[in-house]
Structures are given as structure tokens and as C-alpha cells.
């Protein structure tokens, strides 16, 4: 850690993102490029991490560096903090390495006090100065002091109502003087007698501390968990000279992208508002104008804007998302960053940037977040159902996709009803960062106010959730339990449908259909396939899923869970008969009835796979999972099977276990009932031999034994499987080759992997069980309490979704290394849920696995994540 904590924008550049955050590094870079940037400085991320590690607030050392930076900034601007003649006013904003839009806090107009506002007002206009002061008090009260912001909002609304105004612009100088007075009184009241601070330096230190503090607010933590952003990176804080878009009608502020963030189409895209401050555009309180109309309003500014926007895009070689302010006819850039975009837009932009010669294929791959591809697989409306539906409203198509569900009016209700299994649509006047959990729970989001760059639009696009925004025709009732649109009242819990691609609103439940991928996808994914070294397989247990996964690019099946084949209506009676069998002969007879089903499933899958490999796992779950547990059901099954209720009931009770996950499952079943393993091995071998003969495919079956913990128990089952395989080969006169391997899902297997590899020809890491057993967390119940771990900052992510590299990962790494000491050509893969998670895939690449295996819909994500891993770890 260095002891320089504060950097002027003139002292840094874009390479310093870790230390200065994205915003700080980019402001420095733009300064270097000579662009019109209101100057300022950045307090580094190290202060943030130190703050949390040591519990220290701003140390003397940091404060003295801030003081020095302020003096430099005063010189640059020829203004002074707190000066009456020429006051320096600043904004204080967060900025982490990875952008987290709206998740953290901001304070504007800092430096304002009772004396400054009068002098500043005399120069710039009193109404404007007072308006800036009241905004500052309001933000400071909220962000720095955590006072109840509703009281401030209500006070403002009361004045507007008393005067009969319907927007803030109607407030006069006198009104605003009154607002400032009331706000200061509220502040005094809410703080229990502490007046609003008049010393600008005190304001500044407090604001910087508060913005650092917002790194750990609840919504930031949720956002980080959703986006795999580690808390340890911390945020930086930027202190920047204020410029005013609300100075007069020759001023304004806006947000723009260099390409369309929904479609990727090249061309400037954005919105602005005249006589407004930054937050007005993003907060969606007034609906902004499209940026192209700026060309008429202020042609010179517009041309300069376009020129700089193009320069920035060429410089960063990516689509830029820029904030700008026009102060009395002069253009300033407040920030630029690589813009968030939909998945179709991300692919379009990546392909175009390569075509335009700005990026290499591999650079373009890195511009697309693997998780983002999820969106390509999102639903649209069923064409016929849509044709029969009536459009009842239309607003901005803020984030594409189709959604249908029940209406709820706040985030908590939306989240609660989602939990209950409903499809929900969140309807809000406008969204704010506090709504994040409800937005994540919703199929779709509908807002009354706000443009294409409003909070709702930006966040929904990031999540890939359908969003329609700015529907001014929609009136939400005062009690927020219903709304009216097109003359109809829609109550909480009623169905509506949204089309995020057209902005259409329907007051009915329209059927949705899954997405198809096309166009740029194939081209882009081919680049990914060229770059990656990890293979990608899929977890599937029927021919249809296999076919689907192959379409998505799966190179084989990494896990076929054979128990899934037993649950179908025509099969479950047969497996039940097997379970209640009293003798080996009875069991063998029951199994003989199951063989044809297993075999035909395997054959279907081998056909779909052509020559791609398939790992088939022997029966894993405890047998009681196949039996009914209610007396009613036991009775009817008993009569179906022609046995007595008591007999079946006794069997069910016999199979009861206190900890079934640690019980009679996995290869333990094969030790008690070798005939089950024999039947399954036979079905696999016969299927492979027959498809090989019928289709000429070169098939090499992989038979996998689950839940091994010790060499001897595994060897016992391996022998049974091999004997059967050899027998089948002989019967069929086949020379087919096959592999017998195991899953590594018990810590003991990882610890003794050298021994295990002596009897297993391949390992597949079952990281679901391995995580369960390493943490001692039940995978079925942990969800109930892990929420408390996230809230309390103990865990940042779900170890069942994102591999715990520090603990479970160590077992994986050890097993790979040890296994390969005794078997040089040991094949290694992963088939736990982590096989589809990008950060876990990076880990798999680094420990040298041969493949990852994941559900069909995550195959594209895994292919891209594997490409990223290969490029970034080169
Ligand atoms: C695992 O444990 O990671 C695994 C893939 O097996 P299952 O989820 O079927 O227990
Ligand atoms: Mg398992």
C-alpha cells in the first residue's frame, strides 16, 4: 500500500482503475486527452478498504492530502471553498472499478452555506442559487446523516400543493427561500439539535466518509452479489468542480451512448433536459428529449458533443455511455464509461467493432459478459396469442423481452409473491435503487415516469429484465393497490403483459415463448470456440435436452443423472417394485423390466450426440425418494402392486433415514444391491454397441460411479461394472472401448485422490455435494439462512452457485494434482452447478480440468467464460 491516497485528475490515467475506480481513472484519461472536464481529484480505493479493515475514518494523513488537493483545485478554478466572491462548489461521488449504477451515494453543490448562497445568488441568479442550496441540504441530510428523506420530500410537496404548482420549475425565489428555511429546521429537528454545517471543509470530510460508507449499503451488497463483484475492491470517491445544467435555459444536462444500447446500432443515442441538474435525467422525474433535437436547440454544442463522443469511442474502442452538462452554452463531460447493453446489442457491437477494425476477435470476446448471453435465451410472446391480444397502452421500450404476470406495486410485495411461485410485474411511479430486490424478482417492470436512461431502464437492461418506462397515461391510485389505464382499473394481483421491445402494454396474461438465437451469435461464438481450451459439455438426461444442448454448442454430456429417467409415469411402478423386492431374484426380475426403458433412453441420447462423449452416472439418490410417504398414497400403491398396506408401509419406514443426504445413496446402493449397477451398466453398453452398429458412430461409453469416498468401496463397484461390461461385449461380440470413472464429491475422495485414481479412469467433480460436505451446509436448506450471511457481510455469494475457491477449490485442485500422479491420462471434469458459472469456470481452467458441464441453457455462457479464462490467463 502506497501512502499517496489522493490524485488530481491531472495526475493519473485510465490504467489506474484499481486504485481510482472506473470513473476516476476515466476522468483523468479525458483530462489527458484535453477534453472539457470540470476538474477535481480522486480519493483512492485504498482508503475505502482501509476504512473497512481498520474501522478507521479519514486519517490525518488522508485529510491533509485532501486539503492539499483542494488548494490545487482552487488554483485551477480560481475559486475558493467557502469564498463569498468566488465560491468553489463541488460534487462528491462514488466510483468503483466496476460500475454499479445508482447503487452508491452522491452529494452535489457541496460548499454552499447561508453566506455563500447569497453571494453566489447575486452573481448567478437568486432562484437558481437557492434551488441548489436546498438540493444540497436535502442530499446531505439523506446521504451523510441518514435522516428521513420523506420528511424533506413531503415539505417540498406541501409547498407545491399549497401554491397549486405541478412541477419544481414553478417554485419562485421566495418559495425556495422558504424551502431552505424549512429544510434547515427539519435538519435541526431530525439530528436532535445539530444545525446544518456551515463550514465547507466539515461538509466535505463528512460527505467523503459517507460516500465511502455507501459501499456497504444494502443495495450495493445485493448488486455486488448479483454481479459477482467482490466487496474487497472498494470504491474510490471523486470530488469534482460543479457545473450547472440548471443555471438557465441556455444550460442543460444529459446522458448519451455512442451506439444504441438495446440493439447495438451505430449512432448517437441519448436524451437531455434543458435547465436541469444531472439527477433529473437519471431519476426520471421529468421525461427528457431525444439527443438529436439538441442539434436544433444548440447546433455548436451538438457538433462539439458528437466530435468528442466519437473520439472517446475510438479511444476506448468500445461503446461509451457519457454524462454531460451544458453550463450557459459551454459543454462539459462529467464522465464516460463503457456502456451497459443488452445481449443482442453486445453481440452487434462486438461484431461491428471487429468489422470496423477497432478490435481483434479476442478483444471483442472480452467486451461481452458471459452472463449477459442469458438474455438471448429470453422469452417473447407467442405470435398467435399476441395477435389476439389488445394493446391498451404504449410507452418507452426500455429493456427488451416479453413478460406476463401479476401486478404488484412495491419491491417487497413483488419479491414476496415471487417467493410464493407467482410471476410478478413490478409497477412503480419510478424506480430507485431501493427497488433492486423487487426488480430482480420481477418478470417485467412498468414505470409511469422516466426515459430510456432512467434508473428502471438502465437497471432492467443490465439484468435482462423486460421493462416499459415512462407510461404517463397510467394513473396509480393513492393507496398503491391499483392503477387505471385506458379506462380500466387493474388491481394488485391482476395479470398484465409487457413487451419491452415495442413498449406495448396489455391488460391480460399473454403466453410467452422461449427465445431463439441467430445472426451474430454463431459468428461470435465461433471466435469463443477458437480461443478456449476447456471443453463444454452439458448435464442432460433425455434425448430432447441433449439435442437442445448440442444446438447451443455442447460437446458432449458430462452428467446423465439416470434417476431422472425413472420418474416418468410408466417407469416409476417398476422401480418401486424393485425397491420393495425381498430377494435378489425378485429384484432382478423387476430390474429386467426397467432395462428396456434405460436402454432406449441411452440410445436416443447417443443418436443425438453422434460421436460426442457421454458420461452416464449410476443411480445416486436414496431409494425412499421413489416411494410415497402419505398413508393415502401408500395404500393405493400397495393395492396397485398387490401387496398389503402394512408390508409397504414397513418398507417405507425401513428406508427412512435421519440424514438421507449422508445416507444410503450413491455407490453405497450398488454395494448393497449390485444388481442395480449391473442392470445399468448393461443398459449403457447395449445401447452404445447397438447405436455404434446402427449408425457407425465411434462411441466410447463413460460409466460414472457416484459418491465414492474410499478406494476399496469404489474398487468393489468398479469390478462389478467391468465384469458386466465385459460380459455384454462378449455376448454381443463387440470390441467397444469404455471408461469407468467416479465423481469426486466427498472430501475424503479428494484427500485420497491418488488412491482413487488407481481404480477410476476419470474424475468428475460433483461440486454440489462437495460444497455441501465441505461446508457442512445442507444444499437443500442453506438458502434459508445464507441470506443472513449476505446481509451481515459474512459471505458475498452463494457457495452453491459460485465455487468457494479458497476452501472447496483447494480440494478440487488437490484432487487434480494427486489424481494425475497415479494416472497420467486421468480425464478431469466438473458437473456440479458451478460448471455454468463464469468465475468458477475461470478456476476450472486454471486448475487444468479438461471440461466443464452445465445445463443446456448455460452452455453458451460456459463457452464464452471458457474463452475469457483462456485469454485472460494466458
Ligand atoms: C454434484 O453433487 O455436484 C452433482 C452433480 O450431483 P447431484 O447434484 O446429482 O448430487
Ligand atoms: Mg452429487
PDB file of N, CA and C in Angstrom, residues 323-371:
ATOM      1  N   UNK A 323     -21.985  11.163 -19.607  1.00  0.00           N
ATOM      2  CA  UNK A 323     -22.833  12.171 -18.966  1.00  0.00           C
ATOM      3  C   UNK A 323     -22.253  13.527 -19.287  1.00  0.00           C
ATOM      4  N   UNK A 324     -23.100  14.445 -19.646  1.00  0.00           N
ATOM      5  CA  UNK A 324     -22.592  15.783 -19.977  1.00  0.00           C
ATOM      6  C   UNK A 324     -23.491  16.863 -19.403  1.00  0.00           C
ATOM      7  N   UNK A 325     -22.914  18.041 -19.286  1.00  0.00           N
ATOM      8  CA  UNK A 325     -23.677  19.195 -18.816  1.00  0.00           C
ATOM      9  C   UNK A 325     -23.306  20.385 -19.683  1.00  0.00           C
ATOM     10  N   UNK A 326     -24.310  21.171 -19.988  1.00  0.00           N
ATOM     11  CA  UNK A 326     -24.063  22.420 -20.721  1.00  0.00           C
ATOM     12  C   UNK A 326     -24.328  23.537 -19.712  1.00  0.00           C
ATOM     13  N   UNK A 327     -23.283  24.326 -19.434  1.00  0.00           N
ATOM     14  CA  UNK A 327     -23.482  25.428 -18.496  1.00  0.00           C
ATOM     15  C   UNK A 327     -23.402  26.726 -19.287  1.00  0.00           C
ATOM     16  N   UNK A 328     -24.510  27.374 -19.367  1.00  0.00           N
ATOM     17  CA  UNK A 328     -24.580  28.638 -20.092  1.00  0.00           C
ATOM     18  C   UNK A 328     -23.912  28.539 -21.472  1.00  0.00           C
ATOM     19  N   UNK A 329     -24.266  27.501 -22.210  1.00  0.00           N
ATOM     20  CA  UNK A 329     -23.751  27.360 -23.574  1.00  0.00           C
ATOM     21  C   UNK A 329     -22.410  26.659 -23.692  1.00  0.00           C
ATOM     22  N   UNK A 330     -21.760  26.344 -22.565  1.00  0.00           N
ATOM     23  CA  UNK A 330     -20.471  25.655 -22.661  1.00  0.00           C
ATOM     24  C   UNK A 330     -20.632  24.175 -22.259  1.00  0.00           C
ATOM     25  N   UNK A 331     -20.056  23.322 -23.112  1.00  0.00           N
ATOM     26  CA  UNK A 331     -20.217  21.874 -22.908  1.00  0.00           C
ATOM     27  C   UNK A 331     -19.142  21.291 -21.983  1.00  0.00           C
ATOM     28  N   UNK A 332     -19.558  20.484 -21.039  1.00  0.00           N
ATOM     29  CA  UNK A 332     -18.627  19.736 -20.184  1.00  0.00           C
ATOM     30  C   UNK A 332     -18.990  18.258 -20.210  1.00  0.00           C
ATOM     31  N   UNK A 333     -17.971  17.409 -20.179  1.00  0.00           N
ATOM     32  CA  UNK A 333     -18.210  15.968 -19.981  1.00  0.00           C
ATOM     33  C   UNK A 333     -17.998  15.640 -18.508  1.00  0.00           C
ATOM     34  N   UNK A 334     -18.981  14.998 -17.895  1.00  0.00           N
ATOM     35  CA  UNK A 334     -18.864  14.665 -16.472  1.00  0.00           C
ATOM     36  C   UNK A 334     -18.336  13.258 -16.256  1.00  0.00           C
ATOM     37  N   UNK A 335     -18.573  12.409 -17.201  1.00  0.00           N
ATOM     38  CA  UNK A 335     -17.957  11.083 -17.126  1.00  0.00           C
ATOM     39  C   UNK A 335     -18.188  10.318 -18.411  1.00  0.00           C
ATOM     40  N   UNK A 336     -17.347   9.297 -18.612  1.00  0.00           N
ATOM     41  CA  UNK A 336     -17.583   8.361 -19.708  1.00  0.00           C
ATOM     42  C   UNK A 336     -17.252   6.977 -19.183  1.00  0.00           C
ATOM     43  N   UNK A 337     -17.942   6.003 -19.688  1.00  0.00           N
ATOM     44  CA  UNK A 337     -17.618   4.615 -19.315  1.00  0.00           C
ATOM     45  C   UNK A 337     -18.107   3.705 -20.429  1.00  0.00           C
ATOM     46  N   UNK A 338     -17.588   2.485 -20.439  1.00  0.00           N
ATOM     47  CA  UNK A 338     -18.096   1.507 -21.399  1.00  0.00           C
ATOM     48  C   UNK A 338     -19.552   1.246 -21.025  1.00  0.00           C
ATOM     49  N   UNK A 339     -20.455   1.429 -21.988  1.00  0.00           N
ATOM     50  CA  UNK A 339     -21.877   1.405 -21.656  1.00  0.00           C
ATOM     51  C   UNK A 339     -22.429   0.015 -21.413  1.00  0.00           C
ATOM     52  N   UNK A 340     -23.371  -0.062 -20.494  1.00  0.00           N
ATOM     53  CA  UNK A 340     -24.099  -1.320 -20.307  1.00  0.00           C
ATOM     54  C   UNK A 340     -25.019  -1.516 -21.508  1.00  0.00           C
ATOM     55  N   UNK A 341     -25.289  -2.769 -21.871  1.00  0.00           N
ATOM     56  CA  UNK A 341     -26.044  -3.030 -23.090  1.00  0.00           C
ATOM     57  C   UNK A 341     -26.767  -4.359 -22.994  1.00  0.00           C
ATOM     58  N   UNK A 342     -27.758  -4.528 -23.845  1.00  0.00           N
ATOM     59  CA  UNK A 342     -28.449  -5.811 -23.895  1.00  0.00           C
ATOM     60  C   UNK A 342     -27.530  -6.831 -24.573  1.00  0.00           C
ATOM     61  N   UNK A 343     -27.865  -8.094 -24.450  1.00  0.00           N
ATOM     62  CA  UNK A 343     -27.038  -9.118 -25.088  1.00  0.00           C
ATOM     63  C   UNK A 343     -27.039  -9.002 -26.619  1.00  0.00           C
ATOM     64  N   UNK A 344     -28.218  -8.803 -27.258  1.00  0.00           N
ATOM     65  CA  UNK A 344     -28.153  -8.640 -28.718  1.00  0.00           C
ATOM     66  C   UNK A 344     -27.288  -7.436 -29.107  1.00  0.00           C
ATOM     67  N   UNK A 345     -27.387  -6.355 -28.338  1.00  0.00           N
ATOM     68  CA  UNK A 345     -26.570  -5.179 -28.635  1.00  0.00           C
ATOM     69  C   UNK A 345     -25.095  -5.502 -28.422  1.00  0.00           C
ATOM     70  N   UNK A 346     -24.796  -6.244 -27.370  1.00  0.00           N
ATOM     71  CA  UNK A 346     -23.398  -6.570 -27.074  1.00  0.00           C
ATOM     72  C   UNK A 346     -22.776  -7.334 -28.240  1.00  0.00           C
ATOM     73  N   UNK A 347     -23.532  -8.279 -28.803  1.00  0.00           N
ATOM     74  CA  UNK A 347     -23.005  -9.060 -29.928  1.00  0.00           C
ATOM     75  C   UNK A 347     -22.865  -8.189 -31.169  1.00  0.00           C
ATOM     76  N   UNK A 348     -23.888  -7.364 -31.416  1.00  0.00           N
ATOM     77  CA  UNK A 348     -23.842  -6.480 -32.587  1.00  0.00           C
ATOM     78  C   UNK A 348     -22.621  -5.560 -32.500  1.00  0.00           C
ATOM     79  N   UNK A 349     -22.415  -4.985 -31.327  1.00  0.00           N
ATOM     80  CA  UNK A 349     -21.300  -4.049 -31.152  1.00  0.00           C
ATOM     81  C   UNK A 349     -19.964  -4.786 -31.294  1.00  0.00           C
ATOM     82  N   UNK A 350     -19.870  -5.964 -30.688  1.00  0.00           N
ATOM     83  CA  UNK A 350     -18.615  -6.724 -30.765  1.00  0.00           C
ATOM     84  C   UNK A 350     -18.280  -7.051 -32.225  1.00  0.00           C
ATOM     85  N   UNK A 351     -19.284  -7.531 -32.948  1.00  0.00           N
ATOM     86  CA  UNK A 351     -19.063  -7.901 -34.357  1.00  0.00           C
ATOM     87  C   UNK A 351     -18.722  -6.657 -35.188  1.00  0.00           C
ATOM     88  N   UNK A 352     -19.451  -5.555 -34.943  1.00  0.00           N
ATOM     89  CA  UNK A 352     -19.192  -4.316 -35.701  1.00  0.00           C
ATOM     90  C   UNK A 352     -17.795  -3.763 -35.400  1.00  0.00           C
ATOM     91  N   UNK A 353     -17.401  -3.791 -34.129  1.00  0.00           N
ATOM     92  CA  UNK A 353     -16.099  -3.216 -33.786  1.00  0.00           C
ATOM     93  C   UNK A 353     -14.956  -4.014 -34.425  1.00  0.00           C
ATOM     94  N   UNK A 354     -15.169  -5.305 -34.587  1.00  0.00           N
ATOM     95  CA  UNK A 354     -14.160  -6.107 -35.294  1.00  0.00           C
ATOM     96  C   UNK A 354     -14.180  -5.743 -36.787  1.00  0.00           C
ATOM     97  N   UNK A 355     -15.379  -5.653 -37.349  1.00  0.00           N
ATOM     98  CA  UNK A 355     -15.501  -5.264 -38.767  1.00  0.00           C
ATOM     99  C   UNK A 355     -14.902  -3.886 -39.023  1.00  0.00           C
ATOM    100  N   UNK A 356     -15.082  -2.987 -38.064  1.00  0.00           N
ATOM    101  CA  UNK A 356     -14.559  -1.623 -38.236  1.00  0.00           C
ATOM    102  C   UNK A 356     -13.051  -1.567 -37.985  1.00  0.00           C
ATOM    103  N   UNK A 357     -12.466  -2.706 -37.599  1.00  0.00           N
ATOM    104  CA  UNK A 357     -11.020  -2.751 -37.400  1.00  0.00           C
ATOM    105  C   UNK A 357     -10.557  -2.163 -36.081  1.00  0.00           C
ATOM    106  N   UNK A 358     -11.501  -1.908 -35.177  1.00  0.00           N
ATOM    107  CA  UNK A 358     -11.132  -1.312 -33.898  1.00  0.00           C
ATOM    108  C   UNK A 358     -10.666  -2.366 -32.896  1.00  0.00           C
ATOM    109  N   UNK A 359     -11.171  -3.570 -33.049  1.00  0.00           N
ATOM    110  CA  UNK A 359     -10.849  -4.637 -32.093  1.00  0.00           C
ATOM    111  C   UNK A 359     -10.445  -5.909 -32.817  1.00  0.00           C
ATOM    112  N   UNK A 360      -9.603  -6.713 -32.155  1.00  0.00           N
ATOM    113  CA  UNK A 360      -9.363  -8.068 -32.656  1.00  0.00           C
ATOM    114  C   UNK A 360     -10.512  -8.945 -32.152  1.00  0.00           C
ATOM    115  N   UNK A 361     -10.613 -10.147 -32.705  1.00  0.00           N
ATOM    116  CA  UNK A 361     -11.692 -11.043 -32.277  1.00  0.00           C
ATOM    117  C   UNK A 361     -11.606 -11.319 -30.777  1.00  0.00           C
ATOM    118  N   UNK A 362     -10.393 -11.549 -30.299  1.00  0.00           N
ATOM    119  CA  UNK A 362     -10.259 -11.870 -28.868  1.00  0.00           C
ATOM    120  C   UNK A 362     -10.591 -10.668 -27.987  1.00  0.00           C
ATOM    121  N   UNK A 363     -10.200  -9.481 -28.435  1.00  0.00           N
ATOM    122  CA  UNK A 363     -10.573  -8.288 -27.663  1.00  0.00           C
ATOM    123  C   UNK A 363     -12.089  -8.143 -27.619  1.00  0.00           C
ATOM    124  N   UNK A 364     -12.720  -8.448 -28.751  1.00  0.00           N
ATOM    125  CA  UNK A 364     -14.173  -8.336 -28.818  1.00  0.00           C
ATOM    126  C   UNK A 364     -14.848  -9.336 -27.880  1.00  0.00           C
ATOM    127  N   UNK A 365     -14.258 -10.528 -27.762  1.00  0.00           N
ATOM    128  CA  UNK A 365     -14.832 -11.535 -26.853  1.00  0.00           C
ATOM    129  C   UNK A 365     -14.880 -10.994 -25.434  1.00  0.00           C
ATOM    130  N   UNK A 366     -13.825 -10.275 -25.060  1.00  0.00           N
ATOM    131  CA  UNK A 366     -13.743  -9.776 -23.687  1.00  0.00           C
ATOM    132  C   UNK A 366     -14.731  -8.648 -23.413  1.00  0.00           C
ATOM    133  N   UNK A 367     -15.308  -8.071 -24.469  1.00  0.00           N
ATOM    134  CA  UNK A 367     -16.273  -6.984 -24.273  1.00  0.00           C
ATOM    135  C   UNK A 367     -17.645  -7.505 -23.879  1.00  0.00           C
ATOM    136  N   UNK A 368     -17.856  -8.801 -23.989  1.00  0.00           N
ATOM    137  CA  UNK A 368     -19.188  -9.346 -23.688  1.00  0.00           C
ATOM    138  C   UNK A 368     -19.113 -10.185 -22.422  1.00  0.00           C
ATOM    139  N   UNK A 369     -19.934  -9.821 -21.462  1.00  0.00           N
ATOM    140  CA  UNK A 369     -20.018 -10.580 -20.217  1.00  0.00           C
ATOM    141  C   UNK A 369     -20.713 -11.914 -20.485  1.00  0.00           C
ATOM    142  N   UNK A 370     -20.088 -13.029 -20.127  1.00  0.00           N
ATOM    143  CA  UNK A 370     -20.745 -14.315 -20.399  1.00  0.00           C
ATOM    144  C   UNK A 370     -22.174 -14.376 -19.868  1.00  0.00           C
ATOM    145  N   UNK A 371     -22.386 -13.882 -18.674  1.00  0.00           N
ATOM    146  CA  UNK A 371     -23.731 -13.985 -18.086  1.00  0.00           C
ATOM    147  C   UNK A 371     -24.775 -13.258 -18.913  1.00  0.00           C
TER     148      UNK A 371
END
